[in-house]
mmCIF file of C-alpha atoms in Angstrom:
data_model
loop_
_atom_site.group_PDB
_atom_site.id
_atom_site.type_symbol
_atom_site.label_atom_id
_atom_site.label_comp_id
_atom_site.label_asym_id
_atom_site.label_seq_id
_atom_site.Cartn_x
_atom_site.Cartn_y
_atom_site.Cartn_z
ATOM 1 C CA MET A 150 -0.592 36.018 -7.479
ATOM 2 C CA PRO A 151 -0.921 38.880 -10.037
ATOM 3 C CA MET A 152 -0.055 42.296 -8.604
ATOM 4 C CA THR A 153 -1.475 45.722 -9.316
ATOM 5 C CA SER A 154 -1.492 49.131 -7.682
ATOM 6 C CA LEU A 155 -4.051 51.260 -5.885
ATOM 7 C CA ASN A 156 -3.754 55.010 -5.521
ATOM 8 C CA ILE A 157 -5.461 55.876 -2.231
ATOM 9 C CA ASN A 158 -5.645 59.554 -1.246
ATOM 10 C CA GLY A 159 -2.624 60.207 -3.473
ATOM 11 C CA ARG A 160 -0.530 57.331 -2.094
ATOM 12 C CA SER A 161 0.455 54.407 -4.350
ATOM 13 C CA ILE A 162 0.121 51.005 -2.640
ATOM 14 C CA ASP A 163 0.933 47.618 -4.186
ATOM 15 C CA ALA A 164 -2.029 45.246 -4.130
ATOM 16 C CA LYS A 165 -2.940 41.687 -5.052
ATOM 17 C CA LEU A 166 -5.940 40.905 -7.226
ATOM 18 C CA GLY A 167 -8.765 39.686 -4.992
ATOM 19 C CA GLU A 168 -7.603 41.476 -1.830
ATOM 20 C CA THR A 169 -10.176 43.618 -0.082
ATOM 21 C CA LEU A 170 -9.654 47.349 -0.406
ATOM 22 C CA LEU A 171 -9.607 47.495 3.394
ATOM 23 C CA GLU A 172 -6.610 45.146 3.544
ATOM 24 C CA VAL A 173 -4.710 47.281 1.041
ATOM 25 C CA ALA A 174 -5.544 50.541 2.825
ATOM 26 C CA GLU A 175 -4.509 49.186 6.225
ATOM 27 C CA ARG A 176 -1.248 47.830 4.811
ATOM 28 C CA GLY A 177 -0.559 51.321 3.473
ATOM 29 C CA GLY A 178 -1.102 52.839 6.907
ATOM 30 C CA LEU A 179 -4.431 54.481 6.052
ATOM 31 C CA ALA A 180 -7.115 54.393 8.742
ATOM 32 C CA LEU A 181 -10.539 52.957 8.003
ATOM 33 C CA GLN A 182 -12.454 51.937 11.103
ATOM 34 C CA CYS A 183 -14.218 48.710 10.149
ATOM 35 C CA ASP A 184 -16.518 48.203 13.094
ATOM 36 C CA CYS A 185 -19.110 45.487 12.522
ATOM 37 C CA GLY A 186 -17.075 42.862 10.659
ATOM 38 C CA HIS A 187 -19.946 41.997 8.286
ATOM 39 C CA THR A 188 -20.598 45.079 6.099
ATOM 40 C CA THR A 189 -23.564 46.509 8.014
ATOM 41 C CA CYS A 190 -22.006 49.481 9.833
ATOM 42 C CA GLU A 191 -21.206 51.514 6.665
ATOM 43 C CA SER A 192 -17.904 52.571 8.268
ATOM 44 C CA THR A 193 -15.640 51.670 5.328
ATOM 45 C CA ARG A 194 -17.388 53.321 2.380
ATOM 46 C CA VAL A 195 -14.848 54.809 -0.068
ATOM 47 C CA THR A 196 -15.135 56.613 -3.394
ATOM 48 C CA VAL A 197 -13.823 55.020 -6.590
ATOM 49 C CA ILE A 198 -12.358 57.893 -8.614
ATOM 50 C CA SER A 199 -11.175 55.792 -11.556
ATOM 51 C CA GLY A 200 -10.212 52.250 -12.496
ATOM 52 C CA GLU A 201 -11.861 48.982 -11.544
ATOM 53 C CA VAL A 202 -12.831 47.282 -8.301
ATOM 54 C CA GLU A 203 -15.118 44.317 -7.704
ATOM 55 C CA ALA A 204 -17.898 45.859 -5.595
ATOM 56 C CA ASN A 205 -19.394 42.503 -4.504
ATOM 57 C CA GLY A 206 -22.840 44.051 -4.115
ATOM 58 C CA SER A 207 -21.728 47.063 -2.058
ATOM 59 C CA ARG A 208 -21.836 49.805 -4.698
ATOM 60 C CA LEU A 209 -23.705 53.044 -4.078
ATOM 61 C CA LYS A 210 -23.189 55.388 -7.013
ATOM 62 C CA SER A 211 -19.380 55.788 -7.168
ATOM 63 C CA THR A 212 -18.746 54.360 -3.688
ATOM 64 C CA VAL A 213 -18.112 50.845 -2.372
ATOM 65 C CA LEU A 214 -17.513 49.246 1.022
ATOM 66 C CA ALA A 215 -13.782 48.659 1.385
ATOM 67 C CA CYS A 216 -14.380 45.703 3.705
ATOM 68 C CA LYS A 217 -16.324 43.908 0.956
ATOM 69 C CA ALA A 218 -15.011 45.259 -2.366
ATOM 70 C CA THR A 219 -11.880 43.645 -3.811
ATOM 71 C CA VAL A 220 -9.011 44.655 -6.081
ATOM 72 C CA ALA A 221 -9.727 44.019 -9.782
ATOM 73 C CA GLY A 222 -6.982 46.145 -11.346
ATOM 74 C CA ASP A 223 -5.343 49.542 -11.084
ATOM 75 C CA ALA A 224 -7.668 52.043 -9.435
ATOM 76 C CA GLU A 225 -7.727 55.393 -7.676
ATOM 77 C CA LEU A 226 -9.672 55.654 -4.430
ATOM 78 C CA LYS A 227 -10.578 58.433 -2.034
ATOM 79 C CA LEU A 228 -11.046 57.759 1.668
ATOM 80 C CA PRO A 229 -13.264 60.109 3.699
ATOM 81 C CA ALA A 230 -11.522 62.556 6.007
ATOM 82 C CA SER A 231 -13.073 61.174 9.180
ATOM 83 C CA SER A 232 -12.394 62.135 12.772
ATOM 84 C CA GLU A 233 -9.566 60.248 14.452
ATOM 85 C CA LEU A 234 -10.577 57.146 16.395
ATOM 86 C CA GLN A 235 -10.343 57.715 20.161
ATOM 87 C CA SER A 236 -10.777 55.538 23.239
ATOM 88 C CA LEU A 237 -11.543 57.684 26.266
ATOM 89 C CA LYS A 238 -12.756 57.374 29.826
ATOM 90 C CA GLY A 239 -15.268 59.896 31.076
ATOM 91 C CA HIS A 240 -18.190 60.241 33.434
ATOM 92 C CA VAL A 241 -21.907 60.851 33.351
ATOM 93 C CA SER A 242 -22.391 64.559 34.038
ATOM 94 C CA ALA A 243 -26.175 64.752 33.563
ATOM 95 C CA VAL A 244 -29.221 62.612 32.877
ATOM 96 C CA ARG A 245 -32.527 64.239 31.998
ATOM 97 C CA LYS A 246 -35.762 62.317 31.621
ATOM 98 C CA VAL A 247 -37.559 63.840 28.651
ATOM 99 C CA SER A 248 -40.510 61.438 28.467
ATOM 100 C CA ASP A 249 -41.515 57.920 29.432
ATOM 101 C CA ASP A 250 -39.368 56.507 26.616
ATOM 102 C CA LEU A 251 -36.585 59.083 26.138
ATOM 103 C CA PHE A 252 -33.599 60.210 28.212
ATOM 104 C CA GLU A 253 -31.032 62.875 27.392
ATOM 105 C CA LEU A 254 -27.619 61.616 28.507
ATOM 106 C CA ARG A 255 -24.574 63.874 28.815
ATOM 107 C CA LEU A 256 -21.033 62.476 29.161
ATOM 108 C CA SER A 257 -18.017 64.646 30.020
ATOM 109 C CA PHE A 258 -14.331 64.072 29.277
ATOM 110 C CA THR A 259 -11.016 65.740 30.087
ATOM 111 C CA LYS A 260 -9.922 65.707 26.425
ATOM 112 C CA PRO A 261 -11.552 67.350 23.381
ATOM 113 C CA ILE A 262 -14.104 65.200 21.536
ATOM 114 C CA SER A 263 -14.110 65.268 17.738
ATOM 115 C CA TRP A 264 -16.966 63.743 15.727
ATOM 116 C CA ARG A 265 -19.157 64.511 12.735
ATOM 117 C CA PRO A 266 -22.952 64.404 12.550
ATOM 118 C CA GLY A 267 -23.995 60.922 11.450
ATOM 119 C CA GLN A 268 -21.244 59.098 13.381
ATOM 120 C CA TYR A 269 -21.609 56.842 16.409
ATOM 121 C CA TYR A 270 -19.619 55.572 19.398
ATOM 122 C CA HIS A 271 -19.196 52.345 21.326
ATOM 123 C CA VAL A 272 -20.301 53.251 24.854
ATOM 124 C CA GLU A 273 -19.617 51.034 27.866
ATOM 125 C CA PHE A 274 -21.023 51.487 31.360
ATOM 126 C CA ARG A 275 -19.801 49.360 34.236
ATOM 127 C CA GLY A 276 -21.947 46.243 34.477
ATOM 128 C CA GLN A 277 -23.695 46.883 31.148
ATOM 129 C CA GLU A 278 -23.304 45.429 27.670
ATOM 130 C CA ARG A 279 -21.587 47.738 25.173
ATOM 131 C CA VAL A 280 -24.053 49.808 23.142
ATOM 132 C CA ASN A 281 -23.631 51.761 19.913
ATOM 133 C CA LEU A 282 -24.987 55.298 20.252
ATOM 134 C CA PHE A 283 -25.156 58.155 17.746
ATOM 135 C CA ALA A 284 -23.663 61.399 18.989
ATOM 136 C CA SER A 285 -26.179 64.221 18.836
ATOM 137 C CA PHE A 286 -27.211 67.454 20.498
ATOM 138 C CA ALA A 287 -29.521 68.322 23.357
ATOM 139 C CA LEU A 288 -33.136 68.851 22.351
ATOM 140 C CA ASP A 289 -32.750 72.593 23.013
ATOM 141 C CA ALA A 290 -29.585 72.609 20.830
ATOM 142 C CA GLY A 291 -27.361 73.259 23.832
ATOM 143 C CA THR A 292 -23.908 71.706 24.187
ATOM 144 C CA GLU A 293 -20.737 72.098 26.226
ATOM 145 C CA PHE A 294 -17.006 71.795 25.621
ATOM 146 C CA ASN A 295 -15.581 68.262 25.982
ATOM 147 C CA THR A 296 -19.000 66.623 26.157
ATOM 148 C CA LEU A 297 -21.012 64.071 24.218
ATOM 149 C CA ILE A 298 -24.792 64.051 24.243
ATOM 150 C CA PHE A 299 -26.862 60.975 23.443
ATOM 151 C CA LEU A 300 -30.623 60.654 23.148
ATOM 152 C CA ILE A 301 -31.475 57.308 24.752
ATOM 153 C CA GLU A 302 -34.641 55.810 23.290
ATOM 154 C CA GLN A 303 -36.199 52.793 24.958
ATOM 155 C CA ALA A 304 -36.825 51.011 21.642
ATOM 156 C CA ASN A 305 -33.139 51.169 20.631
ATOM 157 C CA THR A 306 -31.302 50.435 23.889
ATOM 158 C CA PRO A 307 -33.799 48.878 26.320
ATOM 159 C CA ASP A 308 -31.186 47.682 28.848
ATOM 160 C CA LEU A 309 -29.428 51.040 29.062
ATOM 161 C CA PHE A 310 -32.791 52.807 29.216
ATOM 162 C CA ALA A 311 -33.892 50.532 32.071
ATOM 163 C CA MET A 312 -30.656 51.261 33.969
ATOM 164 C CA LEU A 313 -31.160 55.012 33.642
ATOM 165 C CA ALA A 314 -34.809 54.703 34.658
ATOM 166 C CA LYS A 315 -33.930 52.593 37.698
ATOM 167 C CA LYS A 316 -30.921 54.518 38.962
ATOM 168 C CA GLY A 317 -32.079 57.971 37.957
ATOM 169 C CA ASP A 318 -29.158 60.381 38.367
ATOM 170 C CA VAL A 319 -26.289 58.075 37.335
ATOM 171 C CA LYS A 320 -22.821 59.459 38.131
ATOM 172 C CA GLY A 321 -20.597 56.541 37.136
ATOM 173 C CA ARG A 322 -17.545 56.191 34.933
ATOM 174 C CA VAL A 323 -18.034 55.348 31.280
ATOM 175 C CA GLY A 324 -15.756 54.397 28.374
ATOM 176 C CA ILE A 325 -16.200 55.323 24.719
ATOM 177 C CA THR A 326 -14.515 54.327 21.458
ATOM 178 C CA GLY A 327 -15.162 56.095 18.182
ATOM 179 C CA PRO A 328 -16.369 57.818 16.197
ATOM 180 C CA TYR A 329 -17.403 55.229 13.584
ATOM 181 C CA GLY A 330 -19.322 55.589 10.343
ATOM 182 C CA SER A 331 -18.571 57.176 6.971
ATOM 183 C CA SER A 332 -22.073 58.560 6.278
ATOM 184 C CA PHE A 333 -21.436 61.869 8.004
ATOM 185 C CA LEU A 334 -22.268 65.434 7.085
ATOM 186 C CA GLY A 335 -19.682 66.888 4.724
ATOM 187 C CA HIS A 336 -18.796 70.411 3.702
ATOM 188 C CA ASP A 337 -20.609 70.248 0.380
ATOM 189 C CA ASP A 338 -22.681 72.649 -1.682
ATOM 190 C CA GLU A 339 -25.319 70.235 -3.037
ATOM 191 C CA PRO A 340 -28.884 70.551 -1.777
ATOM 192 C CA LEU A 341 -29.107 68.552 1.462
ATOM 193 C CA ILE A 342 -31.911 66.042 2.050
ATOM 194 C CA MET A 343 -32.230 64.413 5.481
ATOM 195 C CA VAL A 344 -34.645 61.540 6.146
ATOM 196 C CA ALA A 345 -35.295 59.851 9.513
ATOM 197 C CA GLY A 346 -37.302 56.734 10.226
ATOM 198 C CA PRO A 347 -38.783 55.524 13.528
ATOM 199 C CA ASN A 348 -36.460 55.848 16.545
ATOM 200 C CA SER A 349 -33.769 57.381 14.329
ATOM 201 C CA LEU A 350 -33.890 61.117 14.949
ATOM 202 C CA PRO A 351 -30.570 61.688 16.849
ATOM 203 C CA PRO A 352 -28.105 61.560 13.891
ATOM 204 C CA ILE A 353 -30.460 63.499 11.614
ATOM 205 C CA TRP A 354 -31.063 66.124 14.320
ATOM 206 C CA ALA A 355 -27.276 66.477 14.617
ATOM 207 C CA MET A 356 -27.004 66.949 10.847
ATOM 208 C CA ALA A 357 -29.841 69.457 10.735
ATOM 209 C CA LEU A 358 -28.428 71.596 13.541
ATOM 210 C CA SER A 359 -24.881 71.488 12.176
ATOM 211 C CA SER A 360 -25.994 72.393 8.660
ATOM 212 C CA VAL A 361 -28.076 75.318 9.932
ATOM 213 C CA MET A 362 -25.211 76.676 12.013
ATOM 214 C CA GLY A 363 -22.293 75.861 9.705
ATOM 215 C CA GLN A 364 -23.866 75.895 6.237
ATOM 216 C CA PRO A 365 -26.598 78.553 6.481
ATOM 217 C CA ARG A 366 -26.880 79.151 2.727
ATOM 218 C CA ARG A 367 -27.127 75.491 1.779
ATOM 219 C CA GLU A 368 -30.545 74.364 0.542
ATOM 220 C CA LYS A 369 -32.017 71.884 3.043
ATOM 221 C CA MET A 370 -35.003 69.566 3.343
ATOM 222 C CA LEU A 371 -35.900 67.499 6.398
ATOM 223 C CA ILE A 372 -38.340 64.585 5.995
ATOM 224 C CA LEU A 373 -39.386 62.629 9.095
ATOM 225 C CA ASP A 374 -41.539 59.580 9.542
ATOM 226 C CA GLN A 375 -44.840 60.573 11.137
ATOM 227 C CA SER A 376 -44.021 58.428 14.184
ATOM 228 C CA LEU A 377 -41.463 61.097 15.189
ATOM 229 C CA LYS A 378 -44.110 63.806 15.538
ATOM 230 C CA GLN A 379 -44.098 63.546 19.312
ATOM 231 C CA ASP A 380 -44.205 66.099 22.118
ATOM 232 C CA GLN A 381 -40.812 64.965 23.423
ATOM 233 C CA PHE A 382 -39.138 66.305 20.260
ATOM 234 C CA GLN A 383 -41.035 69.591 20.157
ATOM 235 C CA GLN A 384 -37.977 71.579 21.245
ATOM 236 C CA VAL A 385 -36.133 70.277 18.182
ATOM 237 C CA PHE A 386 -38.936 71.238 15.825
ATOM 238 C CA ASN A 387 -39.342 74.684 17.421
ATOM 239 C CA TRP A 388 -35.607 75.366 17.128
ATOM 240 C CA LEU A 389 -35.590 74.359 13.457
ATOM 241 C CA ASN A 390 -38.751 76.309 12.643
ATOM 242 C CA ARG A 391 -37.255 79.474 14.125
ATOM 243 C CA ARG A 392 -34.293 79.048 11.788
ATOM 244 C CA GLY A 393 -36.217 78.420 8.615
ATOM 245 C CA ILE A 394 -36.403 74.615 8.446
ATOM 246 C CA GLN A 395 -39.886 73.204 8.756
ATOM 247 C CA PRO A 396 -39.816 69.393 9.043
ATOM 248 C CA THR A 397 -42.097 67.494 6.690
ATOM 249 C CA PHE A 398 -43.845 64.540 8.352
ATOM 250 C CA ALA A 399 -45.023 61.636 6.212
ATOM 251 C CA ASP A 400 -45.976 57.983 6.438
ATOM 252 C CA LEU A 401 -42.696 56.372 5.393
ATOM 253 C CA GLN A 402 -43.566 52.867 6.614
ATOM 254 C CA GLY A 403 -46.931 52.006 5.111
ATOM 255 C CA VAL A 404 -47.994 50.777 1.699
ATOM 256 C CA GLY A 405 -46.831 53.256 -0.915
ATOM 257 C CA ALA A 406 -44.146 54.781 1.348
ATOM 258 C CA ALA A 407 -41.603 54.944 -1.502
ATOM 259 C CA GLU A 408 -44.140 56.726 -3.709
ATOM 260 C CA THR A 409 -44.822 59.146 -0.847
ATOM 261 C CA LEU A 410 -41.120 59.939 -0.514
ATOM 262 C CA GLN A 411 -40.754 60.303 -4.273
ATOM 263 C CA ALA A 412 -43.683 62.738 -4.369
ATOM 264 C CA LEU A 413 -41.958 64.883 -1.735
ATOM 265 C CA LEU A 414 -38.825 64.981 -3.911
ATOM 266 C CA PRO A 415 -40.111 65.571 -7.449
ATOM 267 C CA ASP A 416 -36.923 67.361 -8.533
ATOM 268 C CA LEU A 417 -34.439 64.841 -7.091
ATOM 269 C CA THR A 418 -31.320 64.560 -9.275
ATOM 270 C CA GLU A 419 -27.696 63.472 -9.192
ATOM 271 C CA PHE A 420 -26.830 66.926 -7.860
ATOM 272 C CA ASP A 421 -28.563 66.299 -4.510
ATOM 273 C CA MET A 422 -26.947 64.922 -1.326
ATOM 274 C CA ALA A 423 -29.203 62.676 0.766
ATOM 275 C CA TYR A 424 -28.819 60.917 4.116
ATOM 276 C CA MET A 425 -31.293 58.384 5.466
ATOM 277 C CA ALA A 426 -31.328 57.086 9.049
ATOM 278 C CA GLY A 427 -33.371 54.113 10.159
ATOM 279 C CA SER A 428 -33.456 50.362 10.546
ATOM 280 C CA ARG A 429 -31.980 48.351 7.697
ATOM 281 C CA ASP A 430 -35.487 47.281 6.625
ATOM 282 C CA PHE A 431 -36.596 50.932 6.583
ATOM 283 C CA ILE A 432 -33.587 51.981 4.507
ATOM 284 C CA ALA A 433 -33.934 49.061 2.090
ATOM 285 C CA SER A 434 -37.596 49.876 1.438
ATOM 286 C CA LEU A 435 -36.917 53.484 0.408
ATOM 287 C CA GLU A 436 -33.358 53.876 -0.835
ATOM 288 C CA HIS A 437 -34.122 53.029 -4.463
ATOM 289 C CA VAL A 438 -35.719 56.516 -4.664
ATOM 290 C CA PHE A 439 -32.236 58.019 -4.274
ATOM 291 C CA ILE A 440 -30.385 55.317 -6.197
ATOM 292 C CA GLU A 441 -32.569 55.624 -9.292
ATOM 293 C CA ALA A 442 -32.130 59.416 -9.293
ATOM 294 C CA GLN A 443 -28.331 58.904 -8.997
ATOM 295 C CA ALA A 444 -28.304 61.237 -5.997
ATOM 296 C CA THR A 445 -25.262 61.095 -3.761
ATOM 297 C CA TYR A 446 -26.573 59.054 -0.874
ATOM 298 C CA GLY A 447 -25.494 57.941 2.603
ATOM 299 C CA ARG A 448 -26.993 55.263 4.852
ATOM 300 C CA ILE A 449 -27.094 55.675 8.622
ATOM 301 C CA PRO A 450 -28.289 52.270 9.869
ATOM 302 C CA ASN A 451 -29.957 52.328 13.259
ATOM 303 C CA PHE A 452 -28.657 49.902 15.887
ATOM 304 C CA GLN A 453 -31.502 47.770 17.155
ATOM 305 C CA PRO A 454 -30.912 45.107 19.825
ATOM 306 C CA TRP A 455 -31.072 42.334 17.218
ATOM 307 C CA ASP A 456 -28.604 43.891 14.754
ATOM 308 C CA ASP A 457 -25.683 41.664 15.783
ATOM 309 C CA VAL A 458 -27.326 38.677 14.102
ATOM 310 C CA ALA A 459 -29.193 40.392 11.270
ATOM 311 C CA GLU A 460 -28.227 40.052 7.639
ATOM 312 C CA PRO A 461 -26.732 43.041 5.780
ATOM 313 C CA ILE A 462 -28.790 44.970 3.256
ATOM 314 C CA ASP A 463 -28.787 43.234 -0.118
ATOM 315 C CA ASP A 464 -27.778 46.000 -2.498
ATOM 316 C CA ALA A 465 -26.336 43.950 -5.339
ATOM 317 C CA ALA A 466 -29.153 44.481 -7.799
ATOM 318 C CA ALA A 467 -29.449 48.221 -8.243
ATOM 319 C CA MET A 468 -25.959 49.549 -7.503
ATOM 320 C CA GLU A 469 -24.608 50.555 -10.897
ATOM 321 C CA PRO A 470 -21.746 53.072 -11.060
ATOM 322 C CA ALA A 471 -22.528 56.659 -11.967
ATOM 323 C CA GLU A 472 -21.916 57.659 -15.537
#
């Protein structure tokens, strides 16, 4: 089989034409946490600096999914500097019922926890199916050392929600593995646009808080589906308002939702950085707004109970490389 070479994060690795980029990276000892096995988790997105790869429908601007894209010739790639994958045992240190369909869950560990806003964990409680949960912050922006906070919404994790509702103050052991996902907040200078769909506030709230605290001079815009304008999230909105970010609420699900989003971003260009969290259908209905503007763009797909059998987003048509 014809051979070629990939330069990945400065390391030259021999490769075979037709191999997936993930196979080459793993053979070279470079970590990419492929989680879902069928291109829907967005955990293996890498940047193509130069050369050729066969994107196989996974291209977003200059990025491709390494689990789907294959070697087509010599190329230079850049892998994201993600947090190291950890498997830890911890315990439930607090459960707070926020509303009839939202709990705030706090897990504590004996080792430091490292993650980036936009990433998620596998979380396993004794006697429960594993769930994928986005790490976030408490609604009042509070946190503690060696803790993870998850906002448990009934629509996303009904079984876990039912367990918390039934048992109330759960104090059991819990295991986590992660963090996963490559669409996380980076240390960039581009204007930051954050969009959240129904039942998808936790990762965007984490991004908003982190950008306010760590990137105070960065231009920011937060656009939320109108379904998120609920009393249970008022602490979040108050905290952001006090720090100069006023969320914009809009109908991002109805007829003309893409036009609505486009009208809110009349000056969108390739120099903007956008993240969108939501179901795959929600993302697919709106993402062409960012793709057509050539904005740098990250997907944060929400994990609904039926995601294990759903088909991945079909992005083959509009994903042309940036000029």
